[in-house]
Short mmCIF file of C-alpha atoms in Angstrom, two decimals:
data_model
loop_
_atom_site.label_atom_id
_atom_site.label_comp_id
_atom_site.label_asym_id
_atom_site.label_seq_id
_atom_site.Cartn_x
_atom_site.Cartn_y
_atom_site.Cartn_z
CA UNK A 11 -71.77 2.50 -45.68
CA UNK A 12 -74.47 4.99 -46.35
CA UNK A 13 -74.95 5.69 -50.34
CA UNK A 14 -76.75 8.97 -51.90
CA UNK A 15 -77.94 9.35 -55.21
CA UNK A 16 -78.79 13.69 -56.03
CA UNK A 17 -80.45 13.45 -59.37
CA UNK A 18 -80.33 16.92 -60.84
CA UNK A 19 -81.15 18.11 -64.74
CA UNK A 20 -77.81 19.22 -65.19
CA UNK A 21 -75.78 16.66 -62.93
CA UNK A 22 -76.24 13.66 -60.81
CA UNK A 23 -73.70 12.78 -58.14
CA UNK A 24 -73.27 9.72 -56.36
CA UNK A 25 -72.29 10.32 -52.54
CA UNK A 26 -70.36 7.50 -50.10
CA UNK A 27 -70.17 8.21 -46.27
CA UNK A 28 -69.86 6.19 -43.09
CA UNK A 29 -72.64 7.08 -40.43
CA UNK A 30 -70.71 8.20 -37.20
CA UNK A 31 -71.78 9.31 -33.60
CA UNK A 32 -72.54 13.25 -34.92
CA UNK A 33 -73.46 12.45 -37.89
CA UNK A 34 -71.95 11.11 -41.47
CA UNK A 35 -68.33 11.74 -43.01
CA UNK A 36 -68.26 11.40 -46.58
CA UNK A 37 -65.70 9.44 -48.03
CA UNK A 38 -66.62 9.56 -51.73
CA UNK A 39 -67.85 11.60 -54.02
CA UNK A 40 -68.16 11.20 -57.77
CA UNK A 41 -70.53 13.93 -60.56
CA UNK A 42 -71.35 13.85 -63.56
CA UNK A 43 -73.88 15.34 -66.17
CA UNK A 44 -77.32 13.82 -67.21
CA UNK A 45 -77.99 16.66 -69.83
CA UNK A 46 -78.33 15.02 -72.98
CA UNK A 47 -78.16 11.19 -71.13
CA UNK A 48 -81.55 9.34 -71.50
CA UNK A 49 -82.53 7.53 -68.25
CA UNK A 50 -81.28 4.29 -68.83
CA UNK A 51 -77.64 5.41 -69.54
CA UNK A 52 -77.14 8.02 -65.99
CA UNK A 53 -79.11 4.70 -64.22
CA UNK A 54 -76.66 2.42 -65.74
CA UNK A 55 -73.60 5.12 -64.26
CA UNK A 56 -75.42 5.08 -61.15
CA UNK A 57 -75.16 1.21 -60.67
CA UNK A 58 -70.70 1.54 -61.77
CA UNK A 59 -70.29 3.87 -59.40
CA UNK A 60 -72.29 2.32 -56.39
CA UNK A 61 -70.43 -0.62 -56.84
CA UNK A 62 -66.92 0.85 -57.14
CA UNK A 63 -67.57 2.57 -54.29
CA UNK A 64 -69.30 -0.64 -52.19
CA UNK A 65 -66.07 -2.78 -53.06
CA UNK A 66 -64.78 -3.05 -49.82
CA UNK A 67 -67.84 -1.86 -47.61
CA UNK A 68 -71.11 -3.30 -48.61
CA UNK A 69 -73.80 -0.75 -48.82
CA UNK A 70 -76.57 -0.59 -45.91
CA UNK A 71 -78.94 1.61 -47.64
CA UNK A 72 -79.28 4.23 -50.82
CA UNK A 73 -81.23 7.48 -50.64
CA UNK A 74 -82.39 9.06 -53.55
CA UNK A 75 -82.78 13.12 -53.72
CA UNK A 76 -84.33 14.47 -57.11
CA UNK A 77 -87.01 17.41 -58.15
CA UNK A 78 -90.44 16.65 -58.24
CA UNK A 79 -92.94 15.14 -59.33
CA UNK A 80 -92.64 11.77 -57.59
CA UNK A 81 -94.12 9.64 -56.18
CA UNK A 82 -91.87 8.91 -53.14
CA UNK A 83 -94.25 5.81 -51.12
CA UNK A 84 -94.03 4.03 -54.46
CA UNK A 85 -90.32 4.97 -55.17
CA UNK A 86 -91.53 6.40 -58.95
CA UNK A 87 -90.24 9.61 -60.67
CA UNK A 88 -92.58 11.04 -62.81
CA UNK A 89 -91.38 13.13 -65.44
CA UNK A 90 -90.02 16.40 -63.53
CA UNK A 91 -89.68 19.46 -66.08
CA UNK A 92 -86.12 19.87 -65.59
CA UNK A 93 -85.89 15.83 -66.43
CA UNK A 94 -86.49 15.22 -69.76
CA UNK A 95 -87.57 11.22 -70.37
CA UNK A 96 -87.65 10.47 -66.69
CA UNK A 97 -91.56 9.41 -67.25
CA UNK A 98 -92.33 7.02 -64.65
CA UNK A 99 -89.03 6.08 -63.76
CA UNK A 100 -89.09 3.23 -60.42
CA UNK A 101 -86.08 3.67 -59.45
CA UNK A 102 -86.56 2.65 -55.55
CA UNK A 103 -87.24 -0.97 -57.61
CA UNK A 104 -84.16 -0.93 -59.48
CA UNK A 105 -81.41 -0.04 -56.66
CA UNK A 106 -83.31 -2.48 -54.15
CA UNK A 107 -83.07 -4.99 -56.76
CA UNK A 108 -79.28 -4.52 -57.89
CA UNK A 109 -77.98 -3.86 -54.25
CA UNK A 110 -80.53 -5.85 -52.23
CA UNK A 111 -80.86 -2.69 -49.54
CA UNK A 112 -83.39 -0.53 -48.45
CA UNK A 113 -84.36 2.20 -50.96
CA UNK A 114 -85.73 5.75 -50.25
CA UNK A 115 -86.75 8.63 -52.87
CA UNK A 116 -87.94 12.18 -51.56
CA UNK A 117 -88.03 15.48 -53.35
CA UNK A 118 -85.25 17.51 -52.98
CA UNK A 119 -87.30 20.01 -51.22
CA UNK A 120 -88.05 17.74 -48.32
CA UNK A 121 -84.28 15.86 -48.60
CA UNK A 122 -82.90 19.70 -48.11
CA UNK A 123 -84.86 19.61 -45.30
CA UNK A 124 -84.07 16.62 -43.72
CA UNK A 125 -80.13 17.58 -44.25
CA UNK A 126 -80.14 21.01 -42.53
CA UNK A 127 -82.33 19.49 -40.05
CA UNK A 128 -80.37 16.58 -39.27
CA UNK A 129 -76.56 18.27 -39.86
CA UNK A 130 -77.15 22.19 -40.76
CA UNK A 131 -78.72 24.78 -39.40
CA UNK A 132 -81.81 23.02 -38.00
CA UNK A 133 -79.97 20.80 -35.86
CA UNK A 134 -81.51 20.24 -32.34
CA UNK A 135 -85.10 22.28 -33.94
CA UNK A 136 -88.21 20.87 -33.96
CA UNK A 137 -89.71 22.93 -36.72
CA UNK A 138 -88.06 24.15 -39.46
CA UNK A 139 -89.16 25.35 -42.63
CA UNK A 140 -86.13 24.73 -45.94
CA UNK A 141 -86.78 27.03 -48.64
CA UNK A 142 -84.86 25.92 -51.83
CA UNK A 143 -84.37 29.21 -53.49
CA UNK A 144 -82.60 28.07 -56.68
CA UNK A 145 -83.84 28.09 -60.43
CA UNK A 146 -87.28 27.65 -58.62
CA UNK A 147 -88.71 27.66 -55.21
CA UNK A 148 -90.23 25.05 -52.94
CA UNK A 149 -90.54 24.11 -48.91
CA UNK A 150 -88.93 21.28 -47.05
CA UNK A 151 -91.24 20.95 -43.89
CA UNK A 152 -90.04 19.90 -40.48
CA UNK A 153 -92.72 19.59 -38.11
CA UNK A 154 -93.20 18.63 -34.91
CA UNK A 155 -89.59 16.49 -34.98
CA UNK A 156 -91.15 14.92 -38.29
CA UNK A 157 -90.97 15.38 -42.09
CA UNK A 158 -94.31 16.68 -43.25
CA UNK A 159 -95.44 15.59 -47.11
CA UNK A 160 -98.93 16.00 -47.01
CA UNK A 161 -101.91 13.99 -48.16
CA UNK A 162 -100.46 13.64 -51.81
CA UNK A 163 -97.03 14.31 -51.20
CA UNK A 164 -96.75 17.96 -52.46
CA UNK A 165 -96.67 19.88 -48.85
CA UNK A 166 -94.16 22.93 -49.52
CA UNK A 167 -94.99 23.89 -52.50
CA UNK A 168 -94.91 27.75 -51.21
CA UNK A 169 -93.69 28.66 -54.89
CA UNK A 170 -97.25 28.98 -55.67
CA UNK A 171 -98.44 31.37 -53.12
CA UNK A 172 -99.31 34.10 -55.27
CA UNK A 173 -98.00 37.36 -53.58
CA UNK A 174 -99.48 40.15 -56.73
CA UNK A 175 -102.08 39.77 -58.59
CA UNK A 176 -99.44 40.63 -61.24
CA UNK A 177 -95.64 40.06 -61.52
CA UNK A 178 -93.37 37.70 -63.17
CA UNK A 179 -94.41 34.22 -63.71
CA UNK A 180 -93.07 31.33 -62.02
CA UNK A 181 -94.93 27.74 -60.80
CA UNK A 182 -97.83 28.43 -63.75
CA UNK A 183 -98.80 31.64 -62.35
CA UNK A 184 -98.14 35.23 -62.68
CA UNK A 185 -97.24 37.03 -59.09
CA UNK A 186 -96.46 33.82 -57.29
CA UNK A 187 -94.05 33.11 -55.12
CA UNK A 188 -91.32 31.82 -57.51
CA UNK A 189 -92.33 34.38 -60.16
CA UNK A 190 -90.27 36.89 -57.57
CA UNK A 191 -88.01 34.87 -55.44
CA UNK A 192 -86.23 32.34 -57.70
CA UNK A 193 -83.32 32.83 -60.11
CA UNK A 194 -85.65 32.72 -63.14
CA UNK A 195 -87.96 34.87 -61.36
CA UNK A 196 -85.48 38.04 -60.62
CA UNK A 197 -84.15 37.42 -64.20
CA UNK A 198 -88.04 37.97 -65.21
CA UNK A 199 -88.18 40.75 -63.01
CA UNK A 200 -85.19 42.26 -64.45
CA UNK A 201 -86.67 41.65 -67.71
CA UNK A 202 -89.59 43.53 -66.82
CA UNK A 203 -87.48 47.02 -65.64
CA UNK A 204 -85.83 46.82 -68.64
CA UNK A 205 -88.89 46.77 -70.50
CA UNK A 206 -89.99 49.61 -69.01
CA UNK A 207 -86.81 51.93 -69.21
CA UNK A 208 -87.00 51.31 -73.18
CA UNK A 209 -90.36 52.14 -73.57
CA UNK A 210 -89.23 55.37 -71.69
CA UNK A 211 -86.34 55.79 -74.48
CA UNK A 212 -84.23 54.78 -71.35
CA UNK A 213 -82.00 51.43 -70.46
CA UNK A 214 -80.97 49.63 -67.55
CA UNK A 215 -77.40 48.56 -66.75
CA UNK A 216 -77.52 44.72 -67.16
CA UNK A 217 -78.94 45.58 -70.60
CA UNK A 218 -78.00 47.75 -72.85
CA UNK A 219 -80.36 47.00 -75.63
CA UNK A 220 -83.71 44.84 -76.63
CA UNK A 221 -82.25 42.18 -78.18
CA UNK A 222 -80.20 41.63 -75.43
CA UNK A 223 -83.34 41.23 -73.70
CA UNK A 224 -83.76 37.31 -73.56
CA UNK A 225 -80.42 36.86 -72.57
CA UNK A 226 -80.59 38.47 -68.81
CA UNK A 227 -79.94 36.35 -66.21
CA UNK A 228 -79.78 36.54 -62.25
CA UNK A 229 -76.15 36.12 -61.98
CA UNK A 230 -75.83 39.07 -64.14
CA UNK A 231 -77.68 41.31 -62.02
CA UNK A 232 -76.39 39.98 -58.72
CA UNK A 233 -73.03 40.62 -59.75
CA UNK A 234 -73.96 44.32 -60.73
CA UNK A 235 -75.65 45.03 -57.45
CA UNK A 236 -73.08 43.46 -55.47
CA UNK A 237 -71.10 46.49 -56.72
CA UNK A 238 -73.78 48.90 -55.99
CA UNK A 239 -75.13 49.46 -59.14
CA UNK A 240 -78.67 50.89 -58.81
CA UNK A 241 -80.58 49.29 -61.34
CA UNK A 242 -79.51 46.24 -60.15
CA UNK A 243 -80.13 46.89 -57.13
CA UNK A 244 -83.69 47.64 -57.73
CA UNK A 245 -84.62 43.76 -58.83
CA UNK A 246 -83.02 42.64 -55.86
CA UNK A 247 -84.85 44.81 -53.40
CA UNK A 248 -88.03 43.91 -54.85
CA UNK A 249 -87.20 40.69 -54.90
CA UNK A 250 -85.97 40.95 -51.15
CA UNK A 251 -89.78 42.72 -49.98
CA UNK A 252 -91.54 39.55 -52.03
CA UNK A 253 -89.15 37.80 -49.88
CA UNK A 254 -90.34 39.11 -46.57
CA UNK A 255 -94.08 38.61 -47.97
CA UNK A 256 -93.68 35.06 -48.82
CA UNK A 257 -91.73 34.54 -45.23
CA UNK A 258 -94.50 36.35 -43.03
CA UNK A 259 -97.04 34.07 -44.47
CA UNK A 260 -94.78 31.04 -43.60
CA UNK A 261 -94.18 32.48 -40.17
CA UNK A 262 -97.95 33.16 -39.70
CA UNK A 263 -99.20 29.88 -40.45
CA UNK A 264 -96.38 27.29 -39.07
CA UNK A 265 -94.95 29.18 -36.36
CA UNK A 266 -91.89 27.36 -36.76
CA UNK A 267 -88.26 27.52 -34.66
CA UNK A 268 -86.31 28.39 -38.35
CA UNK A 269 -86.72 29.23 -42.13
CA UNK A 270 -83.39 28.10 -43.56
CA UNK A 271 -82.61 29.89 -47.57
CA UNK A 272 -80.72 27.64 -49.99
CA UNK A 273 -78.88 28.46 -52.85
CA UNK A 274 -79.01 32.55 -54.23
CA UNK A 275 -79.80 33.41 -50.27
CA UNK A 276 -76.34 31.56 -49.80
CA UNK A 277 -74.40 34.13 -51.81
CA UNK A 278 -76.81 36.84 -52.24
CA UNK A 279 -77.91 37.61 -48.76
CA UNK A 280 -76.77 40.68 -48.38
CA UNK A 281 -78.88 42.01 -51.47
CA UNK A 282 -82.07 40.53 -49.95
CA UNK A 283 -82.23 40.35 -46.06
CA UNK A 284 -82.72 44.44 -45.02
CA UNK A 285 -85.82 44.44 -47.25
CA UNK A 286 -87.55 41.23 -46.28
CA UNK A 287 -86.67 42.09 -42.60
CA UNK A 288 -88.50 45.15 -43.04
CA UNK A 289 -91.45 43.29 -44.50
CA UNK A 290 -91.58 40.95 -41.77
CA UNK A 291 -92.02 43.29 -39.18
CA UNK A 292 -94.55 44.66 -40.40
CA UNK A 293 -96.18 41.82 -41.27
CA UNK A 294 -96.01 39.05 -39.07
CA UNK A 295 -97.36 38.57 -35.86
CA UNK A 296 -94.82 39.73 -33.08
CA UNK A 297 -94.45 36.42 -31.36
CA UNK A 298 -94.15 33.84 -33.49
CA UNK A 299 -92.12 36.15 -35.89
CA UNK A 300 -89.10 37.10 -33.14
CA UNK A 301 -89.14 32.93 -32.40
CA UNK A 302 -88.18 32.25 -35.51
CA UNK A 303 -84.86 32.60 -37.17
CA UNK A 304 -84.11 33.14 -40.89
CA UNK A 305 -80.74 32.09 -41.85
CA UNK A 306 -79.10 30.23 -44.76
CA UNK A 307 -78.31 26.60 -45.12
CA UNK A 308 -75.37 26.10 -42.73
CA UNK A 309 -74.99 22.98 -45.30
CA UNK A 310 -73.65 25.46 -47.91
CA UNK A 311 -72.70 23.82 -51.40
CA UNK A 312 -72.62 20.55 -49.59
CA UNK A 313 -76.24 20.52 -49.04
CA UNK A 314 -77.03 18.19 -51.87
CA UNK A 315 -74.80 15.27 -50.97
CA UNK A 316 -76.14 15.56 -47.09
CA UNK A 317 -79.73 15.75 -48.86
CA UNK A 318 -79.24 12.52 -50.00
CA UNK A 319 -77.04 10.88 -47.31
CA UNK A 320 -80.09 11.75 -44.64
CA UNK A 321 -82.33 9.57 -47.15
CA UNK A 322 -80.35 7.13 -46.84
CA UNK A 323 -80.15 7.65 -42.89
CA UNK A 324 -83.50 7.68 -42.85
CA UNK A 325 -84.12 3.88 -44.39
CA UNK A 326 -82.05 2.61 -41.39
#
């Protein structure tokens, strides 16, 4: 039995699945929140559940998926921002030690990657590019049939491509990458337009007034231009040309077979894909552009379990 760990700043779940010929059928599944837990107690959860669910099957190996920074050779998480009091954390040590099997911790960038390569929309590529397009934005690198990390284990990190020399800020930097394409980024974007129509003596749909201001939110907007509203619709197609900016750079430089889109491409897609297609074409270069598909994770909301479960694949 295969276990995975996902190790999130809201929730943690603890995964269960038996490797087959195709792939890996979960048979388990268990969540629960860390907000608010300090390390030792969501560890401590970890190590109940593992065992409840290793009762009759012993466990063959445990992969570990959680935002960076780590340090994934040593096993070590080192205080990620969305992770309050996870400051040099070794958990690789502690499971290995409890369970006695082999160990593995990767960014959840890279275990993304590994998932939609192994059972999503990767499968049977050779190099594909996962973009996680959540609350922030980072690469997963496939290349050449082989997870790429780098020299010091931060390959991907495409949020900090800086695409204007002004724009929202996201990754530490105003213009980047994230700062446009990430769901605090179109909320800052948002924030921005409606800035602007009030100092017009205008306002913008998803907010009526300035103290309402702080309060906008991606989901907000999305839902409004889902519904055509125009002002919504606005963030999203800026968002969507950033998108096709960000992309033709990828394209340019990797060449690869696939970008795959997590998360707000999943459900917002529609909003985003005519603009950044437009961008790419202009863009890229022709042929390593029309060899590469951009799609979202065929893994859909199940992406974080297989994330870790292909971790754990991995150590065997």
């Amino acid at each position: 039995m295969l276990i995975g760990v996902d190790i999130g700043g809201t929730k943690c779940a603890v995964i269960a699945a038996k490797r087959t010929e195709t792939g890996v059928d979960i048979l388990a599944r268990e969540a629960f929140a860390t907000a608010g837990k300090t390390p030792q107690a969501v560890i401590e959860r970890f190590d109940g559940v593992i065992r409840r669910f290793t009762e009759k099957e012993p466990c063959e190996a445990i992969g570990i998926s959680c935002g960076g920074p780590l340090d994934s050779e040593k096993g070590v998480i080192l205080s990620p921002p969305n992770l309050p009091g996870w400051d040099h954390i070794e958990i690789t040590r502690h499971f290995s030690e409890v369970f006695g099997v082999p160990t593995r911790l990767i960014n959840d960038a890279n275990a993304s990657a590994l998932a939609e390569w192994k059972y999503g929309a990767g499968k049977g590529l050779n190099n594909v590019v996962f973009l996680t397009f959540g609350t922030g934005l980072g690469a997963g690198l496939i290349l050449d049939g082989k997870l790429y990390s780098g020299a010091t284990d931060t390959a991907g990190e495409v949020g900090h491509i800086r695409l204007g020399e002004y724009g929202p800020v996201g990754f530490g930097k105003s213009g980047s990458f994230e700062g446009f394409c990430s769901g605090g980024g179109i909320a800052n974007l948002g924030r921005i337009y409606a800035q602007e129509a009030f100092q017009s003596g205008k306002c913008v749909s998803y907010c009526k007034n300035a103290e309402y201001m702080p309060k906008i939110n991606a989901k907000e907007i999305a839902e409004l231009a889902q519904v055509g509203d125009a002002d919504a619709k606005r963030v999203f197609d800026e968002c969507g040309r950033k998108l096709g900016m960000g992309l033709s750079i990828i394209i340019d430089i990797l060449n690869p077979d696939a970008i795959i889109l997590g998360s707000i491409n999943l459900r917002c897609e529609n909003l985003l894909k005519d603009a950044a297609l437009s961008v790419i074409e202009r863009e890229a270069l022709l042929q390593p552009r029309t060899a590469c598909k951009i799609v979202s994770a065929g893994l859909g909301e199940k992406l974080g379990d297989y994330a870790a479960l292909s971790i754990a694949a991995m150590n065997l």
